[in-house]
XYZ file of C-alpha atoms in Angstrom:
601
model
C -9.686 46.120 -12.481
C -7.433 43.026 -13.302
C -6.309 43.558 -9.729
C -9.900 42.411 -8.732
C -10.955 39.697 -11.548
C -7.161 38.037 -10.416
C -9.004 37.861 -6.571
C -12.335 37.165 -7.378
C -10.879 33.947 -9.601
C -8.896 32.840 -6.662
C -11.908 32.949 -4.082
C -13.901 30.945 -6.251
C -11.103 28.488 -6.968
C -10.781 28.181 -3.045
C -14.008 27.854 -2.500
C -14.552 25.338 -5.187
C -11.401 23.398 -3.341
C -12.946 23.597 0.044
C -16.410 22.819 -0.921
C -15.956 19.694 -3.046
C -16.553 16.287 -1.945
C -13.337 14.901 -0.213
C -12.794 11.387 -1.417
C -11.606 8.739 0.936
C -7.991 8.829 -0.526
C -5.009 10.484 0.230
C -5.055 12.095 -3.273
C -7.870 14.029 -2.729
C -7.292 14.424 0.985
C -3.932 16.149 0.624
C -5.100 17.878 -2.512
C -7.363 19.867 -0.193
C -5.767 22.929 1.576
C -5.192 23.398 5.295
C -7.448 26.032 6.581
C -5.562 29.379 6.955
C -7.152 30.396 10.352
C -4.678 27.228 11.779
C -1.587 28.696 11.226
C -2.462 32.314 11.786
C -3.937 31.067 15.195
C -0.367 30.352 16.737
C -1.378 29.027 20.358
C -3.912 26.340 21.310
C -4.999 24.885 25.038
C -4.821 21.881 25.453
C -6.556 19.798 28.107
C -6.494 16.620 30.148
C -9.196 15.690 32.231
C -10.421 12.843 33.510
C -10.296 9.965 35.738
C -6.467 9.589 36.427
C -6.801 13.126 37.508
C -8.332 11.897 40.586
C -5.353 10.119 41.874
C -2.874 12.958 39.515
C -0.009 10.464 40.407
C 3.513 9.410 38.553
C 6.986 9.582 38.465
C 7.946 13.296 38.415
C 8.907 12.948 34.694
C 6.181 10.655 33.350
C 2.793 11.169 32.276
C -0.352 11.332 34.823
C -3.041 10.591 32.430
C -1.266 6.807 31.922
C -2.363 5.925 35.431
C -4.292 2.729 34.107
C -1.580 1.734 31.724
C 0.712 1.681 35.574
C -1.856 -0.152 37.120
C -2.443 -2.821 34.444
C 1.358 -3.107 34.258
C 1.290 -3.155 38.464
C 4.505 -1.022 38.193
C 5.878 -1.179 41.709
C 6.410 2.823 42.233
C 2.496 3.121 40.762
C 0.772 0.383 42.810
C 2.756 1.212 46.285
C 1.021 4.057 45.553
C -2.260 3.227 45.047
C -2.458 0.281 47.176
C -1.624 2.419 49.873
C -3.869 5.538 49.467
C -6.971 3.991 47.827
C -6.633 -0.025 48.835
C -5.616 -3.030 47.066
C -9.750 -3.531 46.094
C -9.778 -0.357 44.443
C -9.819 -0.808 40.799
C -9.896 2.099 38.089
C -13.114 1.995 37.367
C -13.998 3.550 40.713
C -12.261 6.842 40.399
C -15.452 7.121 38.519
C -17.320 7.458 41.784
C -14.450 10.290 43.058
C -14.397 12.377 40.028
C -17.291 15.076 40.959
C -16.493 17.863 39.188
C -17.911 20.267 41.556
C -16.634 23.281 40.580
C -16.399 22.541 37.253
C -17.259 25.891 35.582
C -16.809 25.761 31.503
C -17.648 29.749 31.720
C -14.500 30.058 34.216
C -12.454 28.002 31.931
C -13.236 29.321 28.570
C -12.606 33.150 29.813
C -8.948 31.850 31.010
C -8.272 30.535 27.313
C -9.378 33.732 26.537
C -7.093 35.999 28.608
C -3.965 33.302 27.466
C -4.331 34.625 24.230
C -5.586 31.126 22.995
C -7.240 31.424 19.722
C -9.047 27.381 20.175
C -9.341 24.750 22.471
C -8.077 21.039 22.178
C -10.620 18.921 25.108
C -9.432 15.183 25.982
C -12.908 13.898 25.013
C -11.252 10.533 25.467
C -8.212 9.522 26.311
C -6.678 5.607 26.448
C -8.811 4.693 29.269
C -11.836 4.850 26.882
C -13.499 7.210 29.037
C -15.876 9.678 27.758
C -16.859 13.192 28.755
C -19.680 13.093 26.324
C -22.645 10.215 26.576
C -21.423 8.124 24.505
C -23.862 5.521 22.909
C -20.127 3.270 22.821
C -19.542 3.794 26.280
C -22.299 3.780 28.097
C -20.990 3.286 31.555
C -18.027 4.746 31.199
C -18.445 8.576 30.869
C -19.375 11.681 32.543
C -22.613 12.056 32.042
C -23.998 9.121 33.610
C -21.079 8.759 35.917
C -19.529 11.044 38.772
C -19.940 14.481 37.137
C -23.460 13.564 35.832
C -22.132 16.507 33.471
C -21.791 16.705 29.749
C -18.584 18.228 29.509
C -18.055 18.200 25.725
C -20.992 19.879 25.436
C -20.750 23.120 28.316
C -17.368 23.513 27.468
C -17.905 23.365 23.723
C -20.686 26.188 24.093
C -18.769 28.060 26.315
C -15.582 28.178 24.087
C -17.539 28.736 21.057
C -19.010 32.035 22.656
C -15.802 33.020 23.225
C -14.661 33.056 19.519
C -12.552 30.292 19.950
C -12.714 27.495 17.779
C -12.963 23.926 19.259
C -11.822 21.295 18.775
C -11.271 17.667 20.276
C -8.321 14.828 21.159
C -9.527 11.615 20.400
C -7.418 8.488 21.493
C -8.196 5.707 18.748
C -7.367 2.687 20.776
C -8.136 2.203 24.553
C -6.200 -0.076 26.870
C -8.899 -1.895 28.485
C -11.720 -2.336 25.767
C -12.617 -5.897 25.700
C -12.876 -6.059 21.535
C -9.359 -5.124 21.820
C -6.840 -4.626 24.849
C -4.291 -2.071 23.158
C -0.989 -2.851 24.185
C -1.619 -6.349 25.241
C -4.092 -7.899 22.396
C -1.690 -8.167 19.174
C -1.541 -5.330 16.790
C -2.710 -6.608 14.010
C -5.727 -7.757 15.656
C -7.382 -4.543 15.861
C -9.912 -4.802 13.132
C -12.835 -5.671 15.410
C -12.947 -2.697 17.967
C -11.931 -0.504 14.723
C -15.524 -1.080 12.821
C -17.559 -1.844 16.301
C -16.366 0.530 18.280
C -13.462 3.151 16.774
C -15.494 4.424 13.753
C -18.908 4.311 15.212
C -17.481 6.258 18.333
C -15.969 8.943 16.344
C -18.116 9.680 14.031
C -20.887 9.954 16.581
C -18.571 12.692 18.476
C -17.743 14.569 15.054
C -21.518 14.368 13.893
C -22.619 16.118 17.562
C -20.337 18.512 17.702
C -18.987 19.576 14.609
C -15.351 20.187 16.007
C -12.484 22.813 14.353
C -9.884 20.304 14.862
C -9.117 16.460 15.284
C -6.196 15.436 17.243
C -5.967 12.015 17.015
C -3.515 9.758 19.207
C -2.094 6.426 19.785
C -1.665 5.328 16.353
C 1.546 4.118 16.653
C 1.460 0.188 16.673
C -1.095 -0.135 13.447
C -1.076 1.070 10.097
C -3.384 4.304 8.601
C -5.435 1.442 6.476
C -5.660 -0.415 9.804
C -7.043 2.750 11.746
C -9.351 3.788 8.137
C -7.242 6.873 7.983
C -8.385 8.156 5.049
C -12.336 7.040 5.275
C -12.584 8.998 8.415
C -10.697 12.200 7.758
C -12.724 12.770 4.553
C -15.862 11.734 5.696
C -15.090 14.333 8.732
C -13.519 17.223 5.801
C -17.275 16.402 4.116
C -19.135 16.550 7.621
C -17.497 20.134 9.034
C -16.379 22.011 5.856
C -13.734 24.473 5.134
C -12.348 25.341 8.704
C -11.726 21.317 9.816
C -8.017 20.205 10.013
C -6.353 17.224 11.583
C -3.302 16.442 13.318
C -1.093 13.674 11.477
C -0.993 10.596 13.943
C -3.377 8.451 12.146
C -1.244 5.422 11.585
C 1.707 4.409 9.464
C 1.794 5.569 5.584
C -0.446 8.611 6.391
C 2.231 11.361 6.214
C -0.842 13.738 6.199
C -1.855 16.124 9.406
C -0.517 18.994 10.996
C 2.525 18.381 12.814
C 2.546 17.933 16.546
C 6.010 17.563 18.264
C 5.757 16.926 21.351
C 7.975 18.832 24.266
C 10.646 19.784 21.812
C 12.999 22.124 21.220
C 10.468 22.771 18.132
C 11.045 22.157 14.648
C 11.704 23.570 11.399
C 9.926 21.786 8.374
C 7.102 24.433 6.863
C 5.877 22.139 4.336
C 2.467 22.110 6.461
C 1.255 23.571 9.707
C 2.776 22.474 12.907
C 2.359 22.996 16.905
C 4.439 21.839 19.631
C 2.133 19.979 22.622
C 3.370 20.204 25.310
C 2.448 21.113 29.322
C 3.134 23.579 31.706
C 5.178 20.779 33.622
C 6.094 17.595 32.740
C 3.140 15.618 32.953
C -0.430 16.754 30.769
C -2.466 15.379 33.038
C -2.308 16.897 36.575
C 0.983 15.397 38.695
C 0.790 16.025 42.028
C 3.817 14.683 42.070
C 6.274 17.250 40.272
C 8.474 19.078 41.924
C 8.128 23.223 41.100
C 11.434 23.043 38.749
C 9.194 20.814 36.398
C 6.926 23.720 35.728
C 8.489 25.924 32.726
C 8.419 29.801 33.884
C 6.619 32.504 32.264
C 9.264 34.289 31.011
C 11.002 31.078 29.490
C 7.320 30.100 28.454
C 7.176 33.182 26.073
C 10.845 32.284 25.121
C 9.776 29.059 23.545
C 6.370 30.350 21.912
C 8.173 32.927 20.471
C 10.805 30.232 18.768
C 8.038 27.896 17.730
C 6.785 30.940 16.232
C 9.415 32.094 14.162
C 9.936 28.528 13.025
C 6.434 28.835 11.086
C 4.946 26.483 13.469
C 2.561 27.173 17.201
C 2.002 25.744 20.283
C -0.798 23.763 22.079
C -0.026 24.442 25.464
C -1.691 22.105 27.974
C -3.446 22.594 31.042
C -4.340 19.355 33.703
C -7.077 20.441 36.028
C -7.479 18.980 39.134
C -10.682 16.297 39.338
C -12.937 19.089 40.921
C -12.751 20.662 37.975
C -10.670 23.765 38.880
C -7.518 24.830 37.167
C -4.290 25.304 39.786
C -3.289 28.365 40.330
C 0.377 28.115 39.091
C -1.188 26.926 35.557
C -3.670 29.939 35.717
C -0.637 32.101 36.552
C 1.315 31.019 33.228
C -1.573 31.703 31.188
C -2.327 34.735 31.906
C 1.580 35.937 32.087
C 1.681 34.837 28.231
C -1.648 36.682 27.447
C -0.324 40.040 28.707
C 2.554 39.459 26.460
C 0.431 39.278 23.839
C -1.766 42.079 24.222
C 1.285 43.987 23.930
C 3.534 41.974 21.132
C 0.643 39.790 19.684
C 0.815 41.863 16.206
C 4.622 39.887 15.798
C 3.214 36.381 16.397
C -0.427 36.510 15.073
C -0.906 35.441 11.168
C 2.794 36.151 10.810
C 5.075 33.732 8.429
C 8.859 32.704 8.827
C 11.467 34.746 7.714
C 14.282 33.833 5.426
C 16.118 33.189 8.544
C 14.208 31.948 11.571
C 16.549 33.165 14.498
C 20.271 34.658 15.934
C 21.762 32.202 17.103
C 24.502 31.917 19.891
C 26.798 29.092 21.084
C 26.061 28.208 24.751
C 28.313 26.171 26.829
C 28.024 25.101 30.443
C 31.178 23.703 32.261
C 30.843 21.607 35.615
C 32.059 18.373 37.618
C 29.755 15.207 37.354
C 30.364 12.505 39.685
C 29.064 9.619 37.360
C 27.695 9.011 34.167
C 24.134 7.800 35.213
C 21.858 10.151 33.452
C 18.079 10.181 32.064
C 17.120 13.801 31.326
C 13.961 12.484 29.679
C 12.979 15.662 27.793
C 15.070 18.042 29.684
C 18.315 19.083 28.767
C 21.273 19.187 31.485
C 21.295 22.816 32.350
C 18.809 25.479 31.782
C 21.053 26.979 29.117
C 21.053 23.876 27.093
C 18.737 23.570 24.456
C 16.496 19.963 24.554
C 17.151 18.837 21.985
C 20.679 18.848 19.546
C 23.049 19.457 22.426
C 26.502 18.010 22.885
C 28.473 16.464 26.481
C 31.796 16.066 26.680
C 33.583 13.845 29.942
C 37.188 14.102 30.690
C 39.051 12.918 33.188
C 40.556 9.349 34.710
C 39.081 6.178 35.633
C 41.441 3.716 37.810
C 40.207 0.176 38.459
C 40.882 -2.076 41.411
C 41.654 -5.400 39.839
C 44.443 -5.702 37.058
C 41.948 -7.718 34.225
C 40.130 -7.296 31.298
C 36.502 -5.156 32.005
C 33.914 -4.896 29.904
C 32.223 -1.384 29.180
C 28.643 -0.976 28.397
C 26.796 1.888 27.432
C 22.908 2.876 27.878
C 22.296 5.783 25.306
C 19.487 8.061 23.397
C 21.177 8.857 20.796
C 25.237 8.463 20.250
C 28.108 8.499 22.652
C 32.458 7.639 21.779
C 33.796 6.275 24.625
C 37.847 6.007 25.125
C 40.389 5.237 27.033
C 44.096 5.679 26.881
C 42.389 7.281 22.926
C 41.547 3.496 22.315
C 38.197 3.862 20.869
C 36.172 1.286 23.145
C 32.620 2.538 22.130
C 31.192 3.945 19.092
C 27.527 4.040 18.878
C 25.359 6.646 16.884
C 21.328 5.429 16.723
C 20.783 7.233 13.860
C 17.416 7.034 14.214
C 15.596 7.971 10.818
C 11.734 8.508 10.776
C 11.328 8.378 14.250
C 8.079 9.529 15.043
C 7.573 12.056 18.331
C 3.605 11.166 19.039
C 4.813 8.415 21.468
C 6.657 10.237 24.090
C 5.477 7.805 26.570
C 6.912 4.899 24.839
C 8.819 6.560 22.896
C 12.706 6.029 25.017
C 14.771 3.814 23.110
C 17.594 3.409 24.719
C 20.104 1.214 23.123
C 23.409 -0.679 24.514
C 26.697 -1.042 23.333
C 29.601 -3.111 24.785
C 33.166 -3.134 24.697
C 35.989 -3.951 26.268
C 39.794 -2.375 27.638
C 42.207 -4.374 30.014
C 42.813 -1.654 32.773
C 45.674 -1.481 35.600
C 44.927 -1.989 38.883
C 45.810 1.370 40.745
C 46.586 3.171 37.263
C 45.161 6.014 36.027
C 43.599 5.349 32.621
C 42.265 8.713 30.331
C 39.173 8.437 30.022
C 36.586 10.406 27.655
C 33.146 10.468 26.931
C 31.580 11.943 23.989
C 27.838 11.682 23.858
C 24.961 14.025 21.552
C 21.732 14.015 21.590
C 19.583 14.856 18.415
C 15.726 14.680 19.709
C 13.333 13.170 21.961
C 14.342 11.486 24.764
C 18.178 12.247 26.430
C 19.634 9.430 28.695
C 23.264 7.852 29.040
C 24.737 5.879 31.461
C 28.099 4.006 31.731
C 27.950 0.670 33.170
C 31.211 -1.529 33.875
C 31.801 -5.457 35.020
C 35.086 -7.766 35.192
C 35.401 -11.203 36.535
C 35.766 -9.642 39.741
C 33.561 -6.347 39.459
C 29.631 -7.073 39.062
C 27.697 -5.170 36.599
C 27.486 -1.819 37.911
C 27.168 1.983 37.314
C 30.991 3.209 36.940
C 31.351 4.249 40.699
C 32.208 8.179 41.218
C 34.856 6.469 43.326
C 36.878 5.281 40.224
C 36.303 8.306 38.397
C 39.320 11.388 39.033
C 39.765 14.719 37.709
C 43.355 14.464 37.506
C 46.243 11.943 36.778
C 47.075 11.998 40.734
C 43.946 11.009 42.188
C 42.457 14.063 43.143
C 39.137 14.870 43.017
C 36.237 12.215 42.235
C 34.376 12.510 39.201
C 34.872 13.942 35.448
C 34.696 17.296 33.954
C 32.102 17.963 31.414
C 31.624 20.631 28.871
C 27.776 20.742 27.212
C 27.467 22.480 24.702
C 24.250 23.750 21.996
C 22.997 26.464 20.150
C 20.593 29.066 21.470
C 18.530 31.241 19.576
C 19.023 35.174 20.742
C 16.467 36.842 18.200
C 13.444 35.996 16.368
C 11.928 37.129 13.348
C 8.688 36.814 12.095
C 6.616 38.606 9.270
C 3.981 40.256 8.707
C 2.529 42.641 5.485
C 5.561 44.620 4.944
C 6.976 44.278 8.296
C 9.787 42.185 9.724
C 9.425 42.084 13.475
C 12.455 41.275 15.784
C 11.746 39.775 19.004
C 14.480 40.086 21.283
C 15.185 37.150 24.190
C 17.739 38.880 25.408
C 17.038 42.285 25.989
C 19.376 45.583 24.192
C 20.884 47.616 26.555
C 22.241 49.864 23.904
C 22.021 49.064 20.433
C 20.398 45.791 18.709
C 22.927 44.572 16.049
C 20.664 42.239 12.909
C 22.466 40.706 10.667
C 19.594 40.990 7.920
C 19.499 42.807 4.122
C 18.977 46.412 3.534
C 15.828 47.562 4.350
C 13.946 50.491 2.369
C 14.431 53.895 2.936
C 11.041 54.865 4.336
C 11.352 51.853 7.366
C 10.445 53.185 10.509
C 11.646 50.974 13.940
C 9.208 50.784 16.445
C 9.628 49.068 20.068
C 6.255 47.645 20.984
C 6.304 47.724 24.534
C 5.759 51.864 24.217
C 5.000 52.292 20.461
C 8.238 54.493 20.570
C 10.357 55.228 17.706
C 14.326 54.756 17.300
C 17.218 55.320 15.202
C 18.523 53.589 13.178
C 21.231 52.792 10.396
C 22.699 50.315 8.162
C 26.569 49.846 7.725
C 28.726 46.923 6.102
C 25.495 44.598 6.587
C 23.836 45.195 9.997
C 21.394 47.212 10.889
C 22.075 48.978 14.031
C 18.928 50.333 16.253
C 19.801 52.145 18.986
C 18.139 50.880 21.819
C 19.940 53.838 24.576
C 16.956 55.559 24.383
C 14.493 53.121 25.893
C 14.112 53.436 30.028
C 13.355 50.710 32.692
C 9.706 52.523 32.715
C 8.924 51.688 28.848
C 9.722 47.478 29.838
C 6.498 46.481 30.308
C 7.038 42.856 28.687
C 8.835 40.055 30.603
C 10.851 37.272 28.559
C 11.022 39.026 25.054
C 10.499 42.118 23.560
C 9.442 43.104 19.954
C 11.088 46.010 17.774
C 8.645 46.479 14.532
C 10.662 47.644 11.065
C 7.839 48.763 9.759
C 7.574 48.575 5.715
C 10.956 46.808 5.857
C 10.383 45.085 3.197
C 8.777 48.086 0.621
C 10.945 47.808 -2.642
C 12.454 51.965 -3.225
């Protein structure tokens, strides 16, 4: 009976805390509770559509849907490009007559999220172009309805979504590059205040007052502050306007701190002070690229790799899709979806409303040894090596760099984040960014490389020792070693200089990277602690975990079978000999349930 007073109290506390009037502060804001279904929901799609993906053109690491921000820059690569498929004449705005739509089929798409696994839906409804897939009273030439779709696609998709028991919800870019009360980017920061109350608020709240939408992702905040942006007016007034299930993402400005986190193609994180999710694509672009070669596309298997990670870190993922401008989803992107989806019809009961464990993963130390010729790297967001993690790994160059001309050169390093440089163990170079508070909304923008010089008299002929320690934290990973003398012009360090050993042989340096690598994750869920395995047993799955109760049965998911098991000197050992090649039905990890783990005896 006290059991039942105790829950009845706490419904009607969180009811009282969802239902009361939000004020437009970040007291009362944060005093309000993130909605629950968030972080049991685990995976998102995300999706950009729009204009750029007409031309679905960049650099095979950049972003597609910044094809105006390449055009108002007239990057060469960009406007070769377009000058040459589409004409000089051919502004942006016309893409508006190419993007039809025709097989456009929200139906299609929304069954898709379905089969992924997806439990809601993030739509572009505008992005920085300021073009809207909704009819927009603020943009009334510029969206979808009245222009080359003639379709509402906020609306269809919305419905469509919705009738799938998925909740929606919407990305909304707060400034636009080429809005005439304010060109973002160009137009100084500071002078935003204008489009903000004419255009910003109006806009939004108009969307949010339509549609009613789960979730706000806003973007582009970076340059202005949350007061600037009326951060706080507009996420109460939209907590007041949905109710209980809204939530927000927290790129609103500077001083919010507020939203659910959204790291964007990561390694993941692991703060679980709030909800998170990783955003990130299927390649490197979120807007279609038709540019990117097939390595850019993550694999299924290493696809469920990383949800399962992001997972067992307490956070989720947003995974994106870029259809192409006729509306239809490729094939490859369809492919990954669905891939993850039948992993989760079999394993979904480890990743669905689950929380972290008191330890998030097994880890291993990875290490990948090979010859580079230079050091002239930008791995963007990648990492070196498939084995490498993204983010927090380690490179180490050895070798011997012999210079032509007997003078003093100066050295001059390009690098996200640190790198030691010496020669003859002279330390020439020490740089660490040390980057604190950097946010990861403006991947983009977001590579700040910095330079640092120094200086060695070298030996013409001699061979100097040479080494080259560099680590990267997060973000973006890039070095490259540049050197100049009175008679050497500022250049890359030539693989030609560069030896492997004392006597000249062999051009280039050695290199050791080096990270961590998670083996095994754990989630939780009720009384069970589920293992998912990234590496599959052969014979026996060692955890290095507490002693679980007596009456804990092990269960592998793929065939609901049941194994032995048995705890000695502070493992528990499951043997895993039993299982055969026929009960694999999972690709990329596999889940062994200890059921009621965690009942006390």
């Amino acid at each position: 009976m006290k059991k039942t007073i105790l829950i009845t109290i706490l419904i009607i506390l969180s009811i009282n805390i969802f239902s009361q009037n939000i004020e437009p502060n970040w007291e009362s804001i944060k005093s309000r509770p993130y909605p629950q279904w968030f972080s049991d929901a685990k995976l998102g799609i995300f999706i950009h559509w729009g204009l750029y993906s007409v031309p679905a053109y960049c650099g095979k690491e950049q972003y597609g849907e910044w094809y105006l921000k390449g055009m108002m820059e007239q990057t060469p690569f960009r406007m070769e490009f377009h000058n040459r498929v589409f004409g000089e004449n051919f502004e942006y705005r016309d893409f508006d007559k190419l993007f039809k739509a025709e097989l456009f089929d929200a139906d299609e798409w929304a069954d898709i999220f379905k089969r992924s696994g997806a439990k809601y839906v993030l739509l572009v409804s505008k992005h920085h172009d300021g073009y809207c897939l909704w009819d927009s009273e603020y943009a009334p030439n510029w969206n979808s309805v009245v222009g080359g779709p003639k379709r509402n696609i906020v609306d269809e998709l919305t419905n469509s979504v919705r009738r799938n028991n998925m909740k929606m919800g919407y990305y909304y870019s707060l400034p636009e590059w080429n809005n005439p009360l304010h060109v973002w980017t160009k137009d100084p920061h500071d002078s935003i205040g204008n489009y903000v109350e004419k255009h910003m608020i109006p806009q939004f709240k108009e969307l949010v007052s339509r549609y009613k939408p789960s979730v706000i992702f806003a973007d582009g905040e970076w340059f202005n502050t949350a007061e600037q942006w009326h951060a706080a007016e507009l996420i109460s007034w939209y907590y007041n306007t949905v109710g209980e299930e809204a939530i927000v993402n927290d790129r609103w400005g500077e001083g919010a701190d507020y939203g659910f986190r959204t790291p964007e193609y990561s390694a993941g994180i692991t703060q679980t002070d709030r909800p998170w999710a990783e955003c990130r694509g299927l390649g490197r672009s979120f807007g279609l690229n038709r540019n990117e070669p097939l390595e850019n596309y993550i694999s299924s298997e290493d696809l469920i790799k990383h949800f399962a990670k992001l997972v067992a870190a307490g956070g989720g993922l947003t995974l994106n899709v870029g259809p192409a401008a006729d509306g239809k989803i490729p094939l490859l992107q369809q492919e990954r979806l669905i891939d993850l989806g039948i992993w989760l019809e079999t394993n979904g009961e480890a990743i669905y409303a689950t929380k972290p464990f008191s330890k998030f993963y097994e880890m291993k130390d990875v290490s990948v040894s090979r010859i580079d010729e230079n050091i002239d790297f930008n791995w963007v967001r990648n990492s070196p090596d498939p084995e490498i993690s993204y983010d927090d790994f380690t490179a180490k160059w050895i070798g011997y760099i012999v210079p032509e001309f007997s003078e003093e050169y100066t050295f001059e390093v390009i690098v996200d984040d640190a790198a030691k440089i010496l020669i003859d163990n002279d330390v020439i170079i020490d740089f660490d960014k040390n980057i604190t508070n950097t946010s990861e909304s403006n991947a983009q923008e977001g590579q700040q490389f910095n330079s640092s010089l120094g200086k060695k008299k070298l030996i013409a002929g001699k061979p100097h020792k040479i080494t080259i320690n560099y680590q990267e934290n997060n973000l973006e990973a890039s070095i490259k070693l540049f050197w100049s003398s009175p008679s050497v012009e500022k250049e890359i360090v030539p693989s030609s200089n560069f030896f492997l050993k004392p006597d000249k042989l062999g051009n280039g340096l050695n290199v050791i990277y080096e990270s961590e690598k998670p083996t095994l994750c754990y989630t939780v869920k009720d009384n069970n602690l589920y293992a998912i395995c990234l590496d599959f047993p052969d014979d026996e799955l060692i955890l290095s975990i507490d002693k679980p109760s007596k009456d804990m049965r092990v269960v592998f998911l793929d065939n609901d079978s049941e194994l032995k098991w048995k705890f000695n000197r502070g493992k528990l050992i499951i043997d895993t000999s039993s299982i055969k090649f026929s009960d694999i039905k999972s690709i990329g990890a596999w889940t062994f349930k200890l059921e009621n783990y965690f009942i006390n005896e």
